[in-house]
mmCIF file of C-alpha atoms and ligand atoms in Angstrom:
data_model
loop_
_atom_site.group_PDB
_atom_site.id
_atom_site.type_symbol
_atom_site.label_atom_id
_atom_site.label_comp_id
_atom_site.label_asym_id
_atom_site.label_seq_id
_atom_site.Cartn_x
_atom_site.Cartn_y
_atom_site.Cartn_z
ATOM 1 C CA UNK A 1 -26.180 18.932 -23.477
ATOM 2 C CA UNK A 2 -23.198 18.927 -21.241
ATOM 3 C CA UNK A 3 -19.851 18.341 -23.369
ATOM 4 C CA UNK A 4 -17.204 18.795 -20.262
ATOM 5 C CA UNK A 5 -15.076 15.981 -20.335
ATOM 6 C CA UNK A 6 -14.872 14.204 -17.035
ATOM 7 C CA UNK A 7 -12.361 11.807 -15.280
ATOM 8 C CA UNK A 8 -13.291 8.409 -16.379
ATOM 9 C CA UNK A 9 -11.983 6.648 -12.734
ATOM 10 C CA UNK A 10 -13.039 7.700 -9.029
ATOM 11 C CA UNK A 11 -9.267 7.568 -8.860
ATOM 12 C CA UNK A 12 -5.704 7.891 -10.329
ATOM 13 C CA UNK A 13 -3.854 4.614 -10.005
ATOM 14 C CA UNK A 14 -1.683 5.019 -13.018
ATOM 15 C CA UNK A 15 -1.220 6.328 -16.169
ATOM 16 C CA UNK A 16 -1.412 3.380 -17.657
ATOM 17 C CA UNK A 17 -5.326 3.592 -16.940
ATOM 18 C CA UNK A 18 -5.785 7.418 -18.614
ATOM 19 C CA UNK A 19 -6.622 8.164 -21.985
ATOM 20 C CA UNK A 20 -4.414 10.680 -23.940
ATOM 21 C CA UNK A 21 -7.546 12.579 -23.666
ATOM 22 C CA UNK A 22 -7.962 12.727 -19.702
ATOM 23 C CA UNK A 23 -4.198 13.433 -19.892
ATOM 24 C CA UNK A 24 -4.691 16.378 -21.647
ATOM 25 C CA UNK A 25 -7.541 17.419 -19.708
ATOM 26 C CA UNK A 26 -5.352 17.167 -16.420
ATOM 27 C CA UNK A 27 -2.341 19.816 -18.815
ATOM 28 C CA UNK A 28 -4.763 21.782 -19.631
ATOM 29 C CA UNK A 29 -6.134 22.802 -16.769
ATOM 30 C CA UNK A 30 -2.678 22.365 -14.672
ATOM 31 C CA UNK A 31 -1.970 25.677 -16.970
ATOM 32 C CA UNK A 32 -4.906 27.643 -14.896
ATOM 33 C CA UNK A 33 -4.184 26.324 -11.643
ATOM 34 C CA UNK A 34 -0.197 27.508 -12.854
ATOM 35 C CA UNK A 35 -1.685 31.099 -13.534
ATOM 36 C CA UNK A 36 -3.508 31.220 -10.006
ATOM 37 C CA UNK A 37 -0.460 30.220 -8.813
ATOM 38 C CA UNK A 38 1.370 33.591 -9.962
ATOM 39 C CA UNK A 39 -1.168 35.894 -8.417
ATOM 40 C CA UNK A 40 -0.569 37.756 -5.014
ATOM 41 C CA UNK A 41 -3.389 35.540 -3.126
ATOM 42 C CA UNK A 42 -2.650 31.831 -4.584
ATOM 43 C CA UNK A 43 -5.393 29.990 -2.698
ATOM 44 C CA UNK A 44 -8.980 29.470 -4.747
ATOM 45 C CA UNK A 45 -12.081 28.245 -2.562
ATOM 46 C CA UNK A 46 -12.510 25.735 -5.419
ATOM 47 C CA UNK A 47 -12.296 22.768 -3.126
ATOM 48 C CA UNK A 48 -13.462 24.410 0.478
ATOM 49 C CA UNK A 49 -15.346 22.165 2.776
ATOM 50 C CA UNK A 50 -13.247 18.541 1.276
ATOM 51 C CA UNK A 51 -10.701 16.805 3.411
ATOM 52 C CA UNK A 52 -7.409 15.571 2.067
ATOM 53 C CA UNK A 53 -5.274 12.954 3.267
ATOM 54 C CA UNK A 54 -1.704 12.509 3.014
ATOM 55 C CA UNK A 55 -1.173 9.008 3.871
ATOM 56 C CA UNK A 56 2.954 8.542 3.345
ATOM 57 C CA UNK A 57 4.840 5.324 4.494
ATOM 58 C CA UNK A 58 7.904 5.782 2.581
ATOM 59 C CA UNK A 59 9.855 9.017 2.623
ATOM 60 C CA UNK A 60 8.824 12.195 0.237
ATOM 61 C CA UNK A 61 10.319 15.599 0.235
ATOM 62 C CA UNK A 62 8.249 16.860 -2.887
ATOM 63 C CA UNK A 63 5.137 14.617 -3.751
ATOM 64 C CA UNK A 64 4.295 15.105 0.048
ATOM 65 C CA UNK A 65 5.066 18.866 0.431
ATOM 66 C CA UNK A 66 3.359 19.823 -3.227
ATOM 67 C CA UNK A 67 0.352 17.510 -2.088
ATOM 68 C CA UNK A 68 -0.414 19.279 0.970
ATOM 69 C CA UNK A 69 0.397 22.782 -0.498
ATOM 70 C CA UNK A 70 -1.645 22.260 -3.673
ATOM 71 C CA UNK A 71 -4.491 21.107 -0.968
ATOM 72 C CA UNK A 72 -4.314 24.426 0.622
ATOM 73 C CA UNK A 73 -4.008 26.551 -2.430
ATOM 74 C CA UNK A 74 -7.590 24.544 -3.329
ATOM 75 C CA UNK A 75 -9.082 26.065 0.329
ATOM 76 C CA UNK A 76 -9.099 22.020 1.501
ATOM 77 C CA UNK A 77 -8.508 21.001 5.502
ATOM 78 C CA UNK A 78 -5.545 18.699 5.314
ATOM 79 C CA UNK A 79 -4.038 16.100 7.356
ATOM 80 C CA UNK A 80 -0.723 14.505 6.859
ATOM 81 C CA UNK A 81 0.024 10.740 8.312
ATOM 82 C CA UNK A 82 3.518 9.025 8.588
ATOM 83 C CA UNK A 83 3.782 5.280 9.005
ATOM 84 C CA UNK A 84 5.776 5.655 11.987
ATOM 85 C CA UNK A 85 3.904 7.462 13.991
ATOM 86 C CA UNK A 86 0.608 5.893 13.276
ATOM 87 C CA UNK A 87 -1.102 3.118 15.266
ATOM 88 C CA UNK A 88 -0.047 0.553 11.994
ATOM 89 C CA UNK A 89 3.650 0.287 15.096
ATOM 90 C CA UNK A 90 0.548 -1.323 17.468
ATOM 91 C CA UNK A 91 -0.583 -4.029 14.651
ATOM 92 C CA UNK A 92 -3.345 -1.905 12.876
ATOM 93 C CA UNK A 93 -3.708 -2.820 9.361
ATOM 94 C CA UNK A 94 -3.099 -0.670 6.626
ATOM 95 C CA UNK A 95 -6.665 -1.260 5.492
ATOM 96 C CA UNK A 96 -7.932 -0.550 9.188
ATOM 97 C CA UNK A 97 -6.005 2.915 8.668
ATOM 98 C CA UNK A 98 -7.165 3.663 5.536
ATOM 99 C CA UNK A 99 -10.666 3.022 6.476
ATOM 100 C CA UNK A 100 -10.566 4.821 9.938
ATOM 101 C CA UNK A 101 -9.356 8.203 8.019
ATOM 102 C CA UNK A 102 -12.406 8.143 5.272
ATOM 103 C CA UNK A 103 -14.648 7.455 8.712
ATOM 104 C CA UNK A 104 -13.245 10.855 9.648
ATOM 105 C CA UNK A 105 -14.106 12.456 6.742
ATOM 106 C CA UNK A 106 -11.614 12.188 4.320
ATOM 107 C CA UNK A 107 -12.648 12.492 0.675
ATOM 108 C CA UNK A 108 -9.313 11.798 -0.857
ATOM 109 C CA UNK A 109 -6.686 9.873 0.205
ATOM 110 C CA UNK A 110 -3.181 10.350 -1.183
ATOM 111 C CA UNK A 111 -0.937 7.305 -0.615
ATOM 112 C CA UNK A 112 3.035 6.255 -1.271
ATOM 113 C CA UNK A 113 3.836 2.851 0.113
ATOM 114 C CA UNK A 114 7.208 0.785 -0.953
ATOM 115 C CA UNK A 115 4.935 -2.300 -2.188
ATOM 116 C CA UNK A 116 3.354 -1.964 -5.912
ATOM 117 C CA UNK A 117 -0.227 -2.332 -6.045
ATOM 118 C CA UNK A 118 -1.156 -0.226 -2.853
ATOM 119 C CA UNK A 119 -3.072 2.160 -4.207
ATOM 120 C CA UNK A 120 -5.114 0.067 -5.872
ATOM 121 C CA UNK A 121 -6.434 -2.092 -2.975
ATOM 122 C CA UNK A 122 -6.941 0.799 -1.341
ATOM 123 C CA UNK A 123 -9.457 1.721 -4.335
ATOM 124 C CA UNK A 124 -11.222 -1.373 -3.963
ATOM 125 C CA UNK A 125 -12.396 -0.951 -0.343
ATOM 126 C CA UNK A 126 -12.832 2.800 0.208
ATOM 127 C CA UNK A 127 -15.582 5.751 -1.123
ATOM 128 C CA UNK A 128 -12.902 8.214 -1.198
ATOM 129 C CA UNK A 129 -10.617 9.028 -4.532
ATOM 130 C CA UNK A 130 -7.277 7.865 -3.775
ATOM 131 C CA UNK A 131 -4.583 9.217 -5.399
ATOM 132 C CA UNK A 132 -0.995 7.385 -6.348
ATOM 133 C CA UNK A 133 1.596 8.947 -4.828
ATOM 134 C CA UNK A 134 4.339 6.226 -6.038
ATOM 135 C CA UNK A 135 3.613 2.583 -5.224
ATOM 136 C CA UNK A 136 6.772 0.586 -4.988
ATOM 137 C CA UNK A 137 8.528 -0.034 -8.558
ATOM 138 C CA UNK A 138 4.985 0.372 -10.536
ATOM 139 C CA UNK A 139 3.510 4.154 -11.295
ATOM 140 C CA UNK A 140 3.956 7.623 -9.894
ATOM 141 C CA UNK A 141 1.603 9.228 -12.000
ATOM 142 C CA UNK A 142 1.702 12.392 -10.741
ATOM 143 C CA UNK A 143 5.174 13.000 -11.374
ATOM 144 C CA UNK A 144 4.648 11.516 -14.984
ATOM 145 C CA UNK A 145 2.187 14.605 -15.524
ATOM 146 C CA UNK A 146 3.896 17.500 -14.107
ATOM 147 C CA UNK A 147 7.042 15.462 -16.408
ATOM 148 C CA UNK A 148 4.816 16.287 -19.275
ATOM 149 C CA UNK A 149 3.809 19.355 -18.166
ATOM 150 C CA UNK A 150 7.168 20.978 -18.049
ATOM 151 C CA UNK A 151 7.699 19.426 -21.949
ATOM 152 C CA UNK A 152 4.648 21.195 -22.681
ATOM 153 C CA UNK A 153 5.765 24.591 -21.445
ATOM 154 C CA UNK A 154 9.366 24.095 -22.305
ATOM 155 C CA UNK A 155 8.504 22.302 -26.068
ATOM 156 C CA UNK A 156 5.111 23.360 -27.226
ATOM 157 C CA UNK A 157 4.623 19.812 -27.948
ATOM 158 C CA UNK A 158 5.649 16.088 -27.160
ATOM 159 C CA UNK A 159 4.766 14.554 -30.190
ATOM 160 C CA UNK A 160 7.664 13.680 -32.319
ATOM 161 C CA UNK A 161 10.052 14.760 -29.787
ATOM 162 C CA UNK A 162 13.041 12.613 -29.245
ATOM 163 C CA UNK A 163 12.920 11.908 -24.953
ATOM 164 C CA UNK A 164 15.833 9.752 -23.532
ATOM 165 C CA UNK A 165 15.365 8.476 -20.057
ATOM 166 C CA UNK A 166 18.508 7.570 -18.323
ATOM 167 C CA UNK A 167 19.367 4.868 -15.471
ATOM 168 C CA UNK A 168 18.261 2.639 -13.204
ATOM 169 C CA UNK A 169 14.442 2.016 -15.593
ATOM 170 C CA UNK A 170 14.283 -1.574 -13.866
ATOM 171 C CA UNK A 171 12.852 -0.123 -10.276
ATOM 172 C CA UNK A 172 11.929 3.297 -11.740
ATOM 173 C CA UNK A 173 8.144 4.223 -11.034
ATOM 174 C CA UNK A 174 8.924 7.215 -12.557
ATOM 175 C CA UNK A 175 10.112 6.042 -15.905
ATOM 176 C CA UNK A 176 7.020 3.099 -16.209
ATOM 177 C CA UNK A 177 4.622 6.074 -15.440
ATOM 178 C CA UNK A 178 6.587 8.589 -18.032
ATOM 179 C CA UNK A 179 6.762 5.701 -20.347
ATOM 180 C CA UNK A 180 3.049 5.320 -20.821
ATOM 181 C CA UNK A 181 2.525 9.185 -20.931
ATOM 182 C CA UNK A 182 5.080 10.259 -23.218
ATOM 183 C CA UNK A 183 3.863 7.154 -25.901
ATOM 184 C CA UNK A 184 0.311 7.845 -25.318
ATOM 185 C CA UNK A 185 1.399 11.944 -26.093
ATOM 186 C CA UNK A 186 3.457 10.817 -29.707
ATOM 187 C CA UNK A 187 7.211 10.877 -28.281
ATOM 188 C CA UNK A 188 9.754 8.392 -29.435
ATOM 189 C CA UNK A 189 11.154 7.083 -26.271
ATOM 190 C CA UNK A 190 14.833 5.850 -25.893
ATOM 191 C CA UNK A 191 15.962 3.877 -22.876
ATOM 192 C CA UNK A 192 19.606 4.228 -21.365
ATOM 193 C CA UNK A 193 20.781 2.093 -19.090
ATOM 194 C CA UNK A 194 23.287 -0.858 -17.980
ATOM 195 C CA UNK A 195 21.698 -3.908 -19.313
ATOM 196 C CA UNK A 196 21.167 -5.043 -15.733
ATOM 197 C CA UNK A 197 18.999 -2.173 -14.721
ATOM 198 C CA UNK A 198 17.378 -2.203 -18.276
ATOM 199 C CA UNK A 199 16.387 -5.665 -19.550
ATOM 200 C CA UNK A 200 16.378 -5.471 -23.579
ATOM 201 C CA UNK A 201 12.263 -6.361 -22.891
ATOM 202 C CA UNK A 202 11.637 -2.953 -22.225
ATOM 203 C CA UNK A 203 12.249 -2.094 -26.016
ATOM 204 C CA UNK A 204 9.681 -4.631 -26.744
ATOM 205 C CA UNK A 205 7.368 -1.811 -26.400
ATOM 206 C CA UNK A 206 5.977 0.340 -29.740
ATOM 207 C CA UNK A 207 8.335 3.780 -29.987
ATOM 208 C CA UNK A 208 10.190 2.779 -27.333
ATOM 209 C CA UNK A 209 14.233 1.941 -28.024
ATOM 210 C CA UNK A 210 16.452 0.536 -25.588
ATOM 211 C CA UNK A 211 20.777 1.814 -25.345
ATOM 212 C CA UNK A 212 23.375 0.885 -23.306
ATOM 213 C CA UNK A 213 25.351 3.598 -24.135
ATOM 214 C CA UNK A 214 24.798 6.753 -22.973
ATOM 215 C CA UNK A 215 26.221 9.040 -25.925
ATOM 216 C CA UNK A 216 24.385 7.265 -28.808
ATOM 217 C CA UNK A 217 21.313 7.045 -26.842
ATOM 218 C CA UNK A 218 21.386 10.429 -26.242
ATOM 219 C CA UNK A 219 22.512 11.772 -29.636
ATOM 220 C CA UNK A 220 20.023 14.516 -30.839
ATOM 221 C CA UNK A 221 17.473 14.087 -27.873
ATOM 222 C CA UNK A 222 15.227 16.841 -27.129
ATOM 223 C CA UNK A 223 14.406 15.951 -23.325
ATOM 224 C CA UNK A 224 17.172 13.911 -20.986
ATOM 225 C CA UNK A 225 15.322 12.457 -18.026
ATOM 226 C CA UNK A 226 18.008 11.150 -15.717
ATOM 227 C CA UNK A 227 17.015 8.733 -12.850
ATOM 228 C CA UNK A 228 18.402 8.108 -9.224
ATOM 229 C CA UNK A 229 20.075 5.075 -8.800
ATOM 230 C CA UNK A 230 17.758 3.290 -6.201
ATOM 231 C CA UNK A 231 20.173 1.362 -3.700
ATOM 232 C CA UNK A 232 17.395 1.102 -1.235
ATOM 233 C CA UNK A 233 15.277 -1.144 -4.190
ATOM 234 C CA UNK A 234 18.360 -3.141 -4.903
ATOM 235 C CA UNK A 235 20.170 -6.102 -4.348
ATOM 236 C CA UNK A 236 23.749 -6.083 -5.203
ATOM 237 C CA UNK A 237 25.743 -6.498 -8.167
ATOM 238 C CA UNK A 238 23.646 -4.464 -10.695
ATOM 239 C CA UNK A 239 26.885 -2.652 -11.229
ATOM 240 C CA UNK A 240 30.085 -2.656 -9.871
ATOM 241 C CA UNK A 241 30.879 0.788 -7.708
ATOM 242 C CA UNK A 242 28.707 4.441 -7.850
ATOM 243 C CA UNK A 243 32.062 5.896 -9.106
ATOM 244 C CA UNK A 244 32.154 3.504 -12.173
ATOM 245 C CA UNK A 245 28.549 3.477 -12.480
ATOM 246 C CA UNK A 246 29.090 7.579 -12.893
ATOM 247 C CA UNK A 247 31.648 6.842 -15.432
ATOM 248 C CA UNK A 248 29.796 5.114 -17.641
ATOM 249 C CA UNK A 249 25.808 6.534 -16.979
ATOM 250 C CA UNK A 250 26.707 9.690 -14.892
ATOM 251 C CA UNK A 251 25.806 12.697 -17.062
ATOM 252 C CA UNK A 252 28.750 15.418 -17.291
ATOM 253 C CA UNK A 253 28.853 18.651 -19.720
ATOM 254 C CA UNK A 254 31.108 16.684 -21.789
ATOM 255 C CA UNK A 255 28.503 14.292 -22.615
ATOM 256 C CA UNK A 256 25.445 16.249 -22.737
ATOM 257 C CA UNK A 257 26.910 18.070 -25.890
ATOM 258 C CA UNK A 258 25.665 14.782 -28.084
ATOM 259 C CA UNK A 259 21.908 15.924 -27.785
ATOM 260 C CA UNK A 260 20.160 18.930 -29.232
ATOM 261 C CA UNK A 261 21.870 22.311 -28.243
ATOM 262 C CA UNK A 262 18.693 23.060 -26.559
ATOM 263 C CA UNK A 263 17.896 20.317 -24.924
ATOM 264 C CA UNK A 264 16.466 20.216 -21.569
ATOM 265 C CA UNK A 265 17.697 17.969 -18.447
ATOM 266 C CA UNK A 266 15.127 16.883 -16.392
ATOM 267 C CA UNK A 267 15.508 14.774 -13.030
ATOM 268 C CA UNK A 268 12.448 13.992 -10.451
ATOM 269 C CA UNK A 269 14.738 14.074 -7.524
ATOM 270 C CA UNK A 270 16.017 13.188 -5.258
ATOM 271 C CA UNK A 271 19.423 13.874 -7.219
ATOM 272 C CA UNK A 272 22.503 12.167 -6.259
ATOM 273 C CA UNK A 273 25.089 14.245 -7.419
ATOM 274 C CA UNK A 274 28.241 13.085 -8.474
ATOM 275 C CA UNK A 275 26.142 9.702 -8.876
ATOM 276 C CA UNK A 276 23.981 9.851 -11.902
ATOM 277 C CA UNK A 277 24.508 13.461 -12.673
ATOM 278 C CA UNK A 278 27.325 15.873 -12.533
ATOM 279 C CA UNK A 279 26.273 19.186 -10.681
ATOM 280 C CA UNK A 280 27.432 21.086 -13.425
ATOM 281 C CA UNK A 281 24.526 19.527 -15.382
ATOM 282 C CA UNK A 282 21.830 19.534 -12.239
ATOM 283 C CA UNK A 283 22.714 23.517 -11.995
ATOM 284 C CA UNK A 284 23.086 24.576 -15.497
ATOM 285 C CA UNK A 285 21.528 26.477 -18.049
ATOM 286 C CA UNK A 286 20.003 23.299 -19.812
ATOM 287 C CA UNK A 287 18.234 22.645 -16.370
ATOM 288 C CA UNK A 288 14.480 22.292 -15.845
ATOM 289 C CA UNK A 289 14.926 20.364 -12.437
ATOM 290 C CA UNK A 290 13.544 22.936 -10.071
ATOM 291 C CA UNK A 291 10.870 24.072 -12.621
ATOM 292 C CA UNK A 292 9.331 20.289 -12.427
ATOM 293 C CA UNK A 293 9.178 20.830 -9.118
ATOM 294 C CA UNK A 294 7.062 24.593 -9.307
ATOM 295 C CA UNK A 295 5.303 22.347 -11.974
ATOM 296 C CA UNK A 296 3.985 19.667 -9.846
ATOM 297 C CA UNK A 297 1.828 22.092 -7.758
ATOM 298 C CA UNK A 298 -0.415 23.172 -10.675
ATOM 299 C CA UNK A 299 -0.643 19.491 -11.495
ATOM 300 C CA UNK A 300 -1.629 18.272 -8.485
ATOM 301 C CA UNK A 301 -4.186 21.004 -8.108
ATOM 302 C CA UNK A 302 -5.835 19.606 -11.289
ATOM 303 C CA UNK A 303 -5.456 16.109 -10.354
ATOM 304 C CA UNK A 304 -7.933 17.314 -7.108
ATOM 305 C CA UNK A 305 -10.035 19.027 -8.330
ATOM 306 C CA UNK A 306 -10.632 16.689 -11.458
ATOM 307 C CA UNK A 307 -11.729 13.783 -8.947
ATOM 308 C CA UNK A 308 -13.799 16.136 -6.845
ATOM 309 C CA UNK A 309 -15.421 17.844 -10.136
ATOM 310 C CA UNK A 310 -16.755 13.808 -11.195
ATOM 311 C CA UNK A 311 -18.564 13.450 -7.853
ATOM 312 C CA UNK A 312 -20.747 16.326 -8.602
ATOM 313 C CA UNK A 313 -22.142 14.894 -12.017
HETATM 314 N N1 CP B 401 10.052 12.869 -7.240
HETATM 315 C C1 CP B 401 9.684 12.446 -6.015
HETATM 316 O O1 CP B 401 8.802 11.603 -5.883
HETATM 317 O O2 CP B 401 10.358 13.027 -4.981
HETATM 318 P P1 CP B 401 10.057 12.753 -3.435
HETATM 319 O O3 CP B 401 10.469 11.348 -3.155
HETATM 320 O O4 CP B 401 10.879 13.767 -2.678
HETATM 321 O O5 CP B 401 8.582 12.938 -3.223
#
């Protein structure tokens, strides 16, 4: 009888969709892929003869870069595709473009678009996986799992641990996709924020509190997750000036003494110093920042060659 445990979706829309056990199926083997990653020769023919596509209409230093590299470490041919200079300028659909690349082979499509639900049209209307990549304010779930990942390996565990996510939650894909994953994994969650960037509704959820101060909220946290401040999402008047906003939410040495001694500060990037974190913080020795980012390769890898692995059953 065959007991592997498979991806329930053709897909990964969210991480609202997963079950703590595909979660844990994705950490577990993101800790292989990690260990290939060490070795002289990184690449593994695991996924040779696929065809990934890196379909990105909003901008992306790491999901895009880690994407493509974790593509190539998996021995896939890969194609990356900017908005800009596709034929969507000459009135081609998104749909249209979607569907032309899976007519050229592609059998997953990776996609970040600045309107929520993307993704998941996408899934409707093509064979290929598709893969979130960060739709808009909903999910990034990739970033939620290599989050987790770096817990893991940091930790040993997330159950029971005390994570505080800090900022701007209200147009945070990041901290919706975190939010499922770290209460699906046992974490208490605590919410920081100014109250207009973190209606009170959010605590409505079970394990998760809400703070609008940033020292109580953080008092005796194990992880800090601090969040950019998305202008580009915002209207104005959510606060009154970045300095102020700094101030109050910005998180300095001084301030970062009110959680655990050991506790580790965590940001997805891109960081605005100086904005919502001080770069004493972003550069010292309670820092995991850059690790997330090493992180996000072996998770990605796993998120692959999980989707590819259910097509063969
Ligand atoms: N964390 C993250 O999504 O970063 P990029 O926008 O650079 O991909």
């Amino acid at each position: 009888m065959n007991t592997r445990i498979l991806l329930k979706g053709k897909d990964l829309l969210g991480i609202k969709d997963l079950s703590t056990e595909e979660i844990m199926l994705l950490l577990n083997s993101a800790t292989s892929f990690k260990e290939i990653l060490g070795r002289d020769i990184k690449k593994v023919p695991t996924l040779r003869g696929r065809t990934v596509v890196n379909l990105f209409f909003e901008p992306s230093t790491r999901t895009r870069t880690s994407f493509e590299l974790a593509a190539k470490r998996l021995s896939t041919d890969v194609v990356n595709f900017s908005g800009p200079s596709s034929s969507i300028v000459k009135g081609e659909s998104l749909l249209d473009t979607a569907l032309t690349v899976q007519a050229l082979g592609a059998d997953l499509v990776i996609i970040r678009h600045s309107s929520s639900g993307v993704p998941h049209m996408l899934s409707r209307h093509l064979r290929a996986s598709v893969i979130n990549a960060g739709d808009g304010t909903n999910e990034h779930p990739t970033q939620a799992l290599l989050d987790a990942f770096t817990i893991l390996e940091k930790k040993g565990r997330i159950e029971g641990l005390r994570i505080a996510i800090v900022g701007d939650i209200l147009h945070s894909r990041v901290a919706k996709s975190n939010i499922y994953c770290l209460r699906k994994l046992g974490a208490e969650v605590r919410l920081i924020g100014p109250a207009t960037l973190l209606p009170r509704w959010f605590g409505e959820f079970e394990g998760v509190k809400v703070y609008h101060d940033l020292e109580t909220g953080i008092e005796g946290a194990d992880v800090i997750m601090m969040l950019r401040l998305q202008l580009e999402r915002q209207g104005t008047g959510f606060f009154p000036t970045t300095d102020e906003y700094f101030k109050e939410w910005g998180l300095t040495k001084k301030k970062l003494s009110a959680a655990k001694p050991d506790a580790i500060v965590m940001h997805p990037g891109p960081m605005n110093r100086g904005i919502e974190i001080a770069s004493e913080v972003a550069d010292g020795p309670n820092s995991v920042i850059l690790e997330q980012v090493t992180n996000g390769l072996a998770v990605r890898m796993a998120v692959m060659y999980h989707l590819e692995e259910r097509k063969e059953e």
